[in-house]
């Protein structure tokens, strides 16, 4: 017999099929595993297994409704994996991003809520562009999140996205097909030399590059073990790719065009310095919804 705690046994073979009780047990299990929003993850996993929305799960819990055995077994297998800190989005296969639902899984960076605000900066810059068909570029698009948000929310823009990881590209391709925005195009390319045909014609260049300093290994297992390292680590100070973007942006953007780069909380000043030293004007850093510095913008002279 393998030793297990009473709570483990409980999760393996729940004494109940009542959704409200299961949600309580699973939340407690997730809390012990160090998951930040245990109840949210519990509700979303139940919703996934039942093929309904989270609100319906909450309603079912209030009614003390029951879950059938097959669904319960499936749920418990997913609960085990989530308790071992596999990302929720890998288990459900989807990640929300603004109004989109993107396919994600192993090999692609899971889109983050803070990047929704980076996409907002890009969308705003596109909307104020004087051009009737402004061109936007998303370098290192990953799942395609920022590019597809721009394409769908600014339909008069033309959006080009590049990704150079084979694994990530496969997910991006699926998402581009799923969203099917007529004004969005995806290419497999290195960000350093992507889109030579667009030189000096781009209005908005946006990127969520890898920016984690090599030594700053992320604490959360979901990030450390499941996000692709090439989407996370940006060299010793984390800014290797930012320096490349500063040069690529001068090539791609027309004068007056905007560059938007996501970065870590403490990288605002160094990113402004990189951009200003490369010749960019009006470098400005913007906070995310948790008031942490999250992105820097600048204007091409
Ligand atoms: N924000 C990411 C994290 O959660 C890092 C993303 C990146 O390097 N682009 O670790």
mmCIF file with all atom_site columns, C-alpha atoms in Angstrom, residues 158-242:
data_model
loop_
_atom_site.group_PDB
_atom_site.id
_atom_site.type_symbol
_atom_site.label_atom_id
_atom_site.label_alt_id
_atom_site.label_comp_id
_atom_site.label_asym_id
_atom_site.label_entity_id
_atom_site.label_seq_id
_atom_site.pdbx_PDB_ins_code
_atom_site.Cartn_x
_atom_site.Cartn_y
_atom_site.Cartn_z
_atom_site.occupancy
_atom_site.B_iso_or_equiv
_atom_site.pdbx_formal_charge
_atom_site.auth_seq_id
_atom_site.auth_comp_id
_atom_site.auth_asym_id
_atom_site.auth_atom_id
_atom_site.pdbx_PDB_model_num
ATOM 1  C CA . UNK A 1 158 ? -3.342  45.064 -40.972 1.00 0.00 ? 158 UNK A CA 1
ATOM 2  C CA . UNK A 1 159 ? -1.556  42.837 -38.499 1.00 0.00 ? 159 UNK A CA 1
ATOM 3  C CA . UNK A 1 160 ? 1.584   40.774 -39.095 1.00 0.00 ? 160 UNK A CA 1
ATOM 4  C CA . UNK A 1 161 ? 2.881   38.367 -36.474 1.00 0.00 ? 161 UNK A CA 1
ATOM 5  C CA . UNK A 1 162 ? 6.135   36.410 -36.304 1.00 0.00 ? 162 UNK A CA 1
ATOM 6  C CA . UNK A 1 163 ? 7.142   33.449 -34.158 1.00 0.00 ? 163 UNK A CA 1
ATOM 7  C CA . UNK A 1 164 ? 10.410  31.490 -34.350 1.00 0.00 ? 164 UNK A CA 1
ATOM 8  C CA . UNK A 1 165 ? 9.661   28.539 -32.067 1.00 0.00 ? 165 UNK A CA 1
ATOM 9  C CA . UNK A 1 166 ? 8.266   25.548 -33.968 1.00 0.00 ? 166 UNK A CA 1
ATOM 10 C CA . UNK A 1 167 ? 6.191   24.427 -30.999 1.00 0.00 ? 167 UNK A CA 1
ATOM 11 C CA . UNK A 1 168 ? 4.723   27.866 -30.336 1.00 0.00 ? 168 UNK A CA 1
ATOM 12 C CA . UNK A 1 169 ? 4.117   28.422 -34.058 1.00 0.00 ? 169 UNK A CA 1
ATOM 13 C CA . UNK A 1 170 ? 1.854   25.368 -34.192 1.00 0.00 ? 170 UNK A CA 1
ATOM 14 C CA . UNK A 1 171 ? -0.348  26.833 -31.454 1.00 0.00 ? 171 UNK A CA 1
ATOM 15 C CA . UNK A 1 172 ? -0.304  30.268 -33.084 1.00 0.00 ? 172 UNK A CA 1
ATOM 16 C CA . UNK A 1 173 ? -1.334  28.744 -36.404 1.00 0.00 ? 173 UNK A CA 1
ATOM 17 C CA . UNK A 1 174 ? -4.263  27.006 -34.764 1.00 0.00 ? 174 UNK A CA 1
ATOM 18 C CA . UNK A 1 175 ? -5.340  30.246 -33.091 1.00 0.00 ? 175 UNK A CA 1
ATOM 19 C CA . UNK A 1 176 ? -5.057  32.262 -36.289 1.00 0.00 ? 176 UNK A CA 1
ATOM 20 C CA . UNK A 1 177 ? -7.205  29.646 -38.028 1.00 0.00 ? 177 UNK A CA 1
ATOM 21 C CA . UNK A 1 178 ? -9.714  29.616 -35.182 1.00 0.00 ? 178 UNK A CA 1
ATOM 22 C CA . UNK A 1 179 ? -10.088 33.392 -34.945 1.00 0.00 ? 179 UNK A CA 1
ATOM 23 C CA . UNK A 1 180 ? -9.958  33.695 -38.740 1.00 0.00 ? 180 UNK A CA 1
ATOM 24 C CA . UNK A 1 181 ? -9.344  37.450 -38.815 1.00 0.00 ? 181 UNK A CA 1
ATOM 25 C CA . UNK A 1 182 ? -9.004  38.457 -42.491 1.00 0.00 ? 182 UNK A CA 1
ATOM 26 C CA . UNK A 1 183 ? -6.519  41.203 -41.560 1.00 0.00 ? 183 UNK A CA 1
ATOM 27 C CA . UNK A 1 184 ? -4.056  39.027 -39.613 1.00 0.00 ? 184 UNK A CA 1
ATOM 28 C CA . UNK A 1 185 ? -1.117  37.102 -41.000 1.00 0.00 ? 185 UNK A CA 1
ATOM 29 C CA . UNK A 1 186 ? 1.349   34.799 -39.253 1.00 0.00 ? 186 UNK A CA 1
ATOM 30 C CA . UNK A 1 187 ? 4.857   33.934 -40.418 1.00 0.00 ? 187 UNK A CA 1
ATOM 31 C CA . UNK A 1 188 ? 7.556   31.674 -39.068 1.00 0.00 ? 188 UNK A CA 1
ATOM 32 C CA . UNK A 1 189 ? 10.527  34.013 -38.621 1.00 0.00 ? 189 UNK A CA 1
ATOM 33 C CA . UNK A 1 190 ? 13.142  35.331 -36.266 1.00 0.00 ? 190 UNK A CA 1
ATOM 34 C CA . UNK A 1 191 ? 12.184  38.681 -34.858 1.00 0.00 ? 191 UNK A CA 1
ATOM 35 C CA . UNK A 1 192 ? 15.588  40.120 -35.779 1.00 0.00 ? 192 UNK A CA 1
ATOM 36 C CA . UNK A 1 193 ? 14.980  39.875 -39.517 1.00 0.00 ? 193 UNK A CA 1
ATOM 37 C CA . UNK A 1 194 ? 11.228  39.487 -39.879 1.00 0.00 ? 194 UNK A CA 1
ATOM 38 C CA . UNK A 1 195 ? 9.162   41.490 -42.360 1.00 0.00 ? 195 UNK A CA 1
ATOM 39 C CA . UNK A 1 196 ? 11.886  43.229 -44.415 1.00 0.00 ? 196 UNK A CA 1
ATOM 40 C CA . UNK A 1 197 ? 9.087   43.981 -46.924 1.00 0.00 ? 197 UNK A CA 1
ATOM 41 C CA . UNK A 1 198 ? 7.406   46.195 -44.312 1.00 0.00 ? 198 UNK A CA 1
ATOM 42 C CA . UNK A 1 199 ? 10.434  48.381 -43.566 1.00 0.00 ? 199 UNK A CA 1
ATOM 43 C CA . UNK A 1 200 ? 9.425   51.968 -42.694 1.00 0.00 ? 200 UNK A CA 1
ATOM 44 C CA . UNK A 1 201 ? 5.724   51.237 -43.206 1.00 0.00 ? 201 UNK A CA 1
ATOM 45 C CA . UNK A 1 202 ? 4.722   49.963 -39.774 1.00 0.00 ? 202 UNK A CA 1
ATOM 46 C CA . UNK A 1 203 ? 2.711   52.180 -37.389 1.00 0.00 ? 203 UNK A CA 1
ATOM 47 C CA . UNK A 1 204 ? 2.802   49.976 -34.296 1.00 0.00 ? 204 UNK A CA 1
ATOM 48 C CA . UNK A 1 205 ? 5.384   47.421 -33.220 1.00 0.00 ? 205 UNK A CA 1
ATOM 49 C CA . UNK A 1 206 ? 4.462   45.444 -30.124 1.00 0.00 ? 206 UNK A CA 1
ATOM 50 C CA . UNK A 1 207 ? 6.252   42.606 -28.378 1.00 0.00 ? 207 UNK A CA 1
ATOM 51 C CA . UNK A 1 208 ? 6.091   40.583 -25.204 1.00 0.00 ? 208 UNK A CA 1
ATOM 52 C CA . UNK A 1 209 ? 9.665   39.328 -25.450 1.00 0.00 ? 209 UNK A CA 1
ATOM 53 C CA . UNK A 1 210 ? 11.442  36.980 -23.071 1.00 0.00 ? 210 UNK A CA 1
ATOM 54 C CA . UNK A 1 211 ? 12.643  39.355 -20.358 1.00 0.00 ? 211 UNK A CA 1
ATOM 55 C CA . UNK A 1 212 ? 13.350  37.293 -17.250 1.00 0.00 ? 212 UNK A CA 1
ATOM 56 C CA . UNK A 1 213 ? 17.026  37.612 -16.213 1.00 0.00 ? 213 UNK A CA 1
ATOM 57 C CA . UNK A 1 214 ? 18.738  34.218 -16.545 1.00 0.00 ? 214 UNK A CA 1
ATOM 58 C CA . UNK A 1 215 ? 19.337  33.996 -12.804 1.00 0.00 ? 215 UNK A CA 1
ATOM 59 C CA . UNK A 1 216 ? 15.804  35.019 -11.794 1.00 0.00 ? 216 UNK A CA 1
ATOM 60 C CA . UNK A 1 217 ? 14.223  31.564 -12.040 1.00 0.00 ? 217 UNK A CA 1
ATOM 61 C CA . UNK A 1 218 ? 10.440  32.045 -11.631 1.00 0.00 ? 218 UNK A CA 1
ATOM 62 C CA . UNK A 1 219 ? 8.983   30.747 -8.376  1.00 0.00 ? 219 UNK A CA 1
ATOM 63 C CA . UNK A 1 220 ? 5.695   29.395 -9.738  1.00 0.00 ? 220 UNK A CA 1
ATOM 64 C CA . UNK A 1 221 ? 6.078   25.828 -11.044 1.00 0.00 ? 221 UNK A CA 1
ATOM 65 C CA . UNK A 1 222 ? 3.494   26.588 -13.756 1.00 0.00 ? 222 UNK A CA 1
ATOM 66 C CA . UNK A 1 223 ? 5.927   29.129 -15.210 1.00 0.00 ? 223 UNK A CA 1
ATOM 67 C CA . UNK A 1 224 ? 9.246   27.482 -14.349 1.00 0.00 ? 224 UNK A CA 1
ATOM 68 C CA . UNK A 1 225 ? 8.315   24.001 -15.575 1.00 0.00 ? 225 UNK A CA 1
ATOM 69 C CA . UNK A 1 226 ? 5.713   24.610 -18.255 1.00 0.00 ? 226 UNK A CA 1
ATOM 70 C CA . UNK A 1 227 ? 6.281   27.923 -20.029 1.00 0.00 ? 227 UNK A CA 1
ATOM 71 C CA . UNK A 1 228 ? 8.900   27.469 -22.759 1.00 0.00 ? 228 UNK A CA 1
ATOM 72 C CA . UNK A 1 229 ? 12.287  28.791 -21.538 1.00 0.00 ? 229 UNK A CA 1
ATOM 73 C CA . UNK A 1 230 ? 12.792  30.638 -24.830 1.00 0.00 ? 230 UNK A CA 1
ATOM 74 C CA . UNK A 1 231 ? 9.680   32.682 -24.027 1.00 0.00 ? 231 UNK A CA 1
ATOM 75 C CA . UNK A 1 232 ? 10.977  33.579 -20.560 1.00 0.00 ? 232 UNK A CA 1
ATOM 76 C CA . UNK A 1 233 ? 14.703  34.188 -20.371 1.00 0.00 ? 233 UNK A CA 1
ATOM 77 C CA . UNK A 1 234 ? 16.294  37.263 -21.903 1.00 0.00 ? 234 UNK A CA 1
ATOM 78 C CA . UNK A 1 235 ? 19.932  36.964 -20.912 1.00 0.00 ? 235 UNK A CA 1
ATOM 79 C CA . UNK A 1 236 ? 21.840  38.232 -17.903 1.00 0.00 ? 236 UNK A CA 1
ATOM 80 C CA . UNK A 1 237 ? 19.817  41.416 -17.355 1.00 0.00 ? 237 UNK A CA 1
ATOM 81 C CA . UNK A 1 238 ? 16.758  40.073 -19.204 1.00 0.00 ? 238 UNK A CA 1
ATOM 82 C CA . UNK A 1 239 ? 17.042  42.765 -21.866 1.00 0.00 ? 239 UNK A CA 1
ATOM 83 C CA . UNK A 1 240 ? 18.886  40.965 -24.691 1.00 0.00 ? 240 UNK A CA 1
ATOM 84 C CA . UNK A 1 241 ? 15.785  40.779 -26.864 1.00 0.00 ? 241 UNK A CA 1
ATOM 85 C CA . UNK A 1 242 ? 14.711  44.308 -25.902 1.00 0.00 ? 242 UNK A CA 1
#
